[in-house]
mmCIF file of the C-alpha atoms, coordinates in Angstrom:
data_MODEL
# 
_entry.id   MODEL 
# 
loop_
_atom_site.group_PDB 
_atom_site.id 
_atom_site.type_symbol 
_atom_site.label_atom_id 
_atom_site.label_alt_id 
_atom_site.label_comp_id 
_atom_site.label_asym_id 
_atom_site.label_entity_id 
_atom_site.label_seq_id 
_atom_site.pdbx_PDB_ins_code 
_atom_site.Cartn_x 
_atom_site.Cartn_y 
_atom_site.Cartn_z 
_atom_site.occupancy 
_atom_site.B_iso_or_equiv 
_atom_site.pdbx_formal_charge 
_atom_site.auth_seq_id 
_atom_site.auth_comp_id 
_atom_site.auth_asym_id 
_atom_site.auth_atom_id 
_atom_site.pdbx_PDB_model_num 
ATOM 1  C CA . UNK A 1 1  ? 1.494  31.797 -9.096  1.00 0.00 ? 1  UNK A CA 1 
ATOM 2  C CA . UNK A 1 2  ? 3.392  35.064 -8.780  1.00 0.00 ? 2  UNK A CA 1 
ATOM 3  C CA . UNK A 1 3  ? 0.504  36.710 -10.399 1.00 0.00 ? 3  UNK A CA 1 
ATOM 4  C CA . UNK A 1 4  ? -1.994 35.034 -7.998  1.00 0.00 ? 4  UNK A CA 1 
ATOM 5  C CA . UNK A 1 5  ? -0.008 36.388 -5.060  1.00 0.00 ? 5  UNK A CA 1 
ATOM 6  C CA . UNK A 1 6  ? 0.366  39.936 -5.881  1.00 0.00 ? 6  UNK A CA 1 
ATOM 7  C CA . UNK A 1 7  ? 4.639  39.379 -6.671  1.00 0.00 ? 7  UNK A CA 1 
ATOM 8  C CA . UNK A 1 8  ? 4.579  39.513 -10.501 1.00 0.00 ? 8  UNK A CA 1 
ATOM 9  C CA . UNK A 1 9  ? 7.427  41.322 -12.066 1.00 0.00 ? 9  UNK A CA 1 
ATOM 10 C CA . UNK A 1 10 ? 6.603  43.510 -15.647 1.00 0.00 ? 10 UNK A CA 1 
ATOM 11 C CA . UNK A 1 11 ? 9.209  42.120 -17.524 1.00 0.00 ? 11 UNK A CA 1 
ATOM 12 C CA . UNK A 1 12 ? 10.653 41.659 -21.298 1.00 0.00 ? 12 UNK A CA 1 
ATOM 13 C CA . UNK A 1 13 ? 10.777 37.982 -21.541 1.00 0.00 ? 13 UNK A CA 1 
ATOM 14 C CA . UNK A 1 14 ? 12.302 36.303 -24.831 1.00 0.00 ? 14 UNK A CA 1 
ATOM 15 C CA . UNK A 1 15 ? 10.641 33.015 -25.418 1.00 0.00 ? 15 UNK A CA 1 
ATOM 16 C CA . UNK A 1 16 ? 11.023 30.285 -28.769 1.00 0.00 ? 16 UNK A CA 1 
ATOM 17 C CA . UNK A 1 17 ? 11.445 26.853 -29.528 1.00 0.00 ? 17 UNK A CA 1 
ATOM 18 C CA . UNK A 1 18 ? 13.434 26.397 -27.123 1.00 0.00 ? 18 UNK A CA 1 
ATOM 19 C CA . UNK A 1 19 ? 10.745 27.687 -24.583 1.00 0.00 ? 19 UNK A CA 1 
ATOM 20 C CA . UNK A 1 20 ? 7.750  25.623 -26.328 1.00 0.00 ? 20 UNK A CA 1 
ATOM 21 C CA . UNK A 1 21 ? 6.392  28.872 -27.657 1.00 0.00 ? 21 UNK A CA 1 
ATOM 22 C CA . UNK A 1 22 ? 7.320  28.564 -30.980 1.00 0.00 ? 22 UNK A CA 1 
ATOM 23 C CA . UNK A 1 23 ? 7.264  25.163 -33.241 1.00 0.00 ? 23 UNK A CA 1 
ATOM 24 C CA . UNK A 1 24 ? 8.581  23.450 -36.351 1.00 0.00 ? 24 UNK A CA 1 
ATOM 25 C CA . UNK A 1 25 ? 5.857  22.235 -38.530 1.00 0.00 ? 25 UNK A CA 1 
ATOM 26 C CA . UNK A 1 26 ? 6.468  19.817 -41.701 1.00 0.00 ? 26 UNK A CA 1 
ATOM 27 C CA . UNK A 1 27 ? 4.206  20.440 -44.885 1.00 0.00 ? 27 UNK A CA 1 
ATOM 28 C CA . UNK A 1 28 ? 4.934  16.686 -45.475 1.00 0.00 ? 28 UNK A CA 1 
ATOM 29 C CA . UNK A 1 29 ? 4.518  16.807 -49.423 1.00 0.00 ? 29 UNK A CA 1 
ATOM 30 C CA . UNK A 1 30 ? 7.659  19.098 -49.747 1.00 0.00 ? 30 UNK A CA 1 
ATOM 31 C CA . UNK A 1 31 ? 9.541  16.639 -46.737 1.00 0.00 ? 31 UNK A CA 1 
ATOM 32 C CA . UNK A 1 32 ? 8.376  13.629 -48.993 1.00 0.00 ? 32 UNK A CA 1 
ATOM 33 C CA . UNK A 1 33 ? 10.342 15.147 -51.585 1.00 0.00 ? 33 UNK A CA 1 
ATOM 34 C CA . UNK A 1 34 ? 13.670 15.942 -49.404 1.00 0.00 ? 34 UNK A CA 1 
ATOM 35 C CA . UNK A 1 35 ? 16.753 13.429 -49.284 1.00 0.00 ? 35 UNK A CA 1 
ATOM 36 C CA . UNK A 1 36 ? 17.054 11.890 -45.935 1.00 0.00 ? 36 UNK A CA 1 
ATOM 37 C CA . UNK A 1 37 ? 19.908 13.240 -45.232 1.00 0.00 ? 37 UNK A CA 1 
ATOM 38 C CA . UNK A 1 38 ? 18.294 16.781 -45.235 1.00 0.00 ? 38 UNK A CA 1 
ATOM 39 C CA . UNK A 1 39 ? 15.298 15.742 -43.291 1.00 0.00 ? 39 UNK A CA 1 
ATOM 40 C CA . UNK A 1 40 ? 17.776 14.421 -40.531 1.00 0.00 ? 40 UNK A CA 1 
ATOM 41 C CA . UNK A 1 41 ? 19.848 17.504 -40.266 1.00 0.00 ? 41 UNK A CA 1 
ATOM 42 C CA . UNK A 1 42 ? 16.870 19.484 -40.151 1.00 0.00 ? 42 UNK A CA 1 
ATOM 43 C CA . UNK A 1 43 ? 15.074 17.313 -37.066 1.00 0.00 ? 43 UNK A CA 1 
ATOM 44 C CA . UNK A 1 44 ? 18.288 17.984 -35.702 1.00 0.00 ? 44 UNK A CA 1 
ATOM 45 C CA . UNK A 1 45 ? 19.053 21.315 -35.488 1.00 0.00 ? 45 UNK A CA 1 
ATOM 46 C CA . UNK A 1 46 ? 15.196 21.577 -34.482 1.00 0.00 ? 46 UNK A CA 1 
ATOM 47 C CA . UNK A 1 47 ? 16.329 19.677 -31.225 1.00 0.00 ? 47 UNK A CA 1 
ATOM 48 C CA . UNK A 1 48 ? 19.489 21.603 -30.961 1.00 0.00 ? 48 UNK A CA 1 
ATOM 49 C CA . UNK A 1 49 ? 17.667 24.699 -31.053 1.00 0.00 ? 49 UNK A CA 1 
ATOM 50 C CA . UNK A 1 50 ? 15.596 23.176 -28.505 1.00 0.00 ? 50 UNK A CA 1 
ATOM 51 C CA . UNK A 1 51 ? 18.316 22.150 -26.383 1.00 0.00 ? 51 UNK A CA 1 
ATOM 52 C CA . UNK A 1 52 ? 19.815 25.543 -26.289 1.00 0.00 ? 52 UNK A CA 1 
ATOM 53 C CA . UNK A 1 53 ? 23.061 24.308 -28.481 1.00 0.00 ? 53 UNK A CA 1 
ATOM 54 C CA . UNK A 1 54 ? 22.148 27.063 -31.346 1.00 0.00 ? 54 UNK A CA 1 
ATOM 55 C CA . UNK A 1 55 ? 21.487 30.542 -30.241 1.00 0.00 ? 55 UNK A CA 1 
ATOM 56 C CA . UNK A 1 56 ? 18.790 32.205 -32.149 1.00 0.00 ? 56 UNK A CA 1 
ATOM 57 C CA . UNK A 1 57 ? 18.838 36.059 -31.899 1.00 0.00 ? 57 UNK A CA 1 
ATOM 58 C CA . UNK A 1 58 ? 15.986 38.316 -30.735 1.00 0.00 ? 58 UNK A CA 1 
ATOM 59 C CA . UNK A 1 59 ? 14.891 41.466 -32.739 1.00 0.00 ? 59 UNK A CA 1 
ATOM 60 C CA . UNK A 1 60 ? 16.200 43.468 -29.565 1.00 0.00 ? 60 UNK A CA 1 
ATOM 61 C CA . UNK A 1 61 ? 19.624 41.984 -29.979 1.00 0.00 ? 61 UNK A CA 1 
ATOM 62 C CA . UNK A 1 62 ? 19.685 42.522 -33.640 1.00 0.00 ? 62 UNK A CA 1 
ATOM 63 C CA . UNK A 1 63 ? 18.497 45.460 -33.464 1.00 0.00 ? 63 UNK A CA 1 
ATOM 64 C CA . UNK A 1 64 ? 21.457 46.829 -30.792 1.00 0.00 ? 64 UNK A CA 1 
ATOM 65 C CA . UNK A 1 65 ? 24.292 44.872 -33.128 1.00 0.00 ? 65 UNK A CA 1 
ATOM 66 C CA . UNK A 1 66 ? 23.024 44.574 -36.407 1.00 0.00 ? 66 UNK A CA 1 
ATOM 67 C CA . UNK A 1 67 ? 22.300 41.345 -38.539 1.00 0.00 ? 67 UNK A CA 1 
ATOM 68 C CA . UNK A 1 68 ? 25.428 40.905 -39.974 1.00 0.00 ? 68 UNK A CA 1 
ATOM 69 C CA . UNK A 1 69 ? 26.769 39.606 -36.748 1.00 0.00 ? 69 UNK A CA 1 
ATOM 70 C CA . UNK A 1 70 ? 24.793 36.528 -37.472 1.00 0.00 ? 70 UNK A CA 1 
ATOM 71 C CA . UNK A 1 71 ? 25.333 35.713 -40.800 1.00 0.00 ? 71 UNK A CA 1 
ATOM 72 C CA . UNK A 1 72 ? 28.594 34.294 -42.592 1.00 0.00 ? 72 UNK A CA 1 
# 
């Protein structure tokens, strides 16, 4: 719409999961061969992610504070 009426904004916009951009896809012969448990806690930081509850970083904020930051 704001392009339609002239307003749009040039603009760095960071969009994921989170945002629908970007999706989880099984290959289900290697999920076939998971335990449940680790199938579980994978759907579920998949909605987590999607529910903004994890953070994933951008390559512009890694690249202003370095990867360490976000790995223990």
């Amino acid at each position: 719409e704001s392009v339609v009426n002239g307003e749009a904004k040039g603009e760095i916009q960071y969009l994921g999961m989170k945002e629908g951009i970007i999706s989880f896809q099984w290959n289900d012969q290697v999920k076939d061969t998971l335990p449940e448990d680790v199938v579980a806690q994978v759907e579920q930081t998949i909605e987590d992610i999607k529910a903004g509850n994890i953070d994933i970083p951008n390559e512009y904020d890694i690249g202003k504070t370095g990867i360490t930051q976000y790995f223990n």
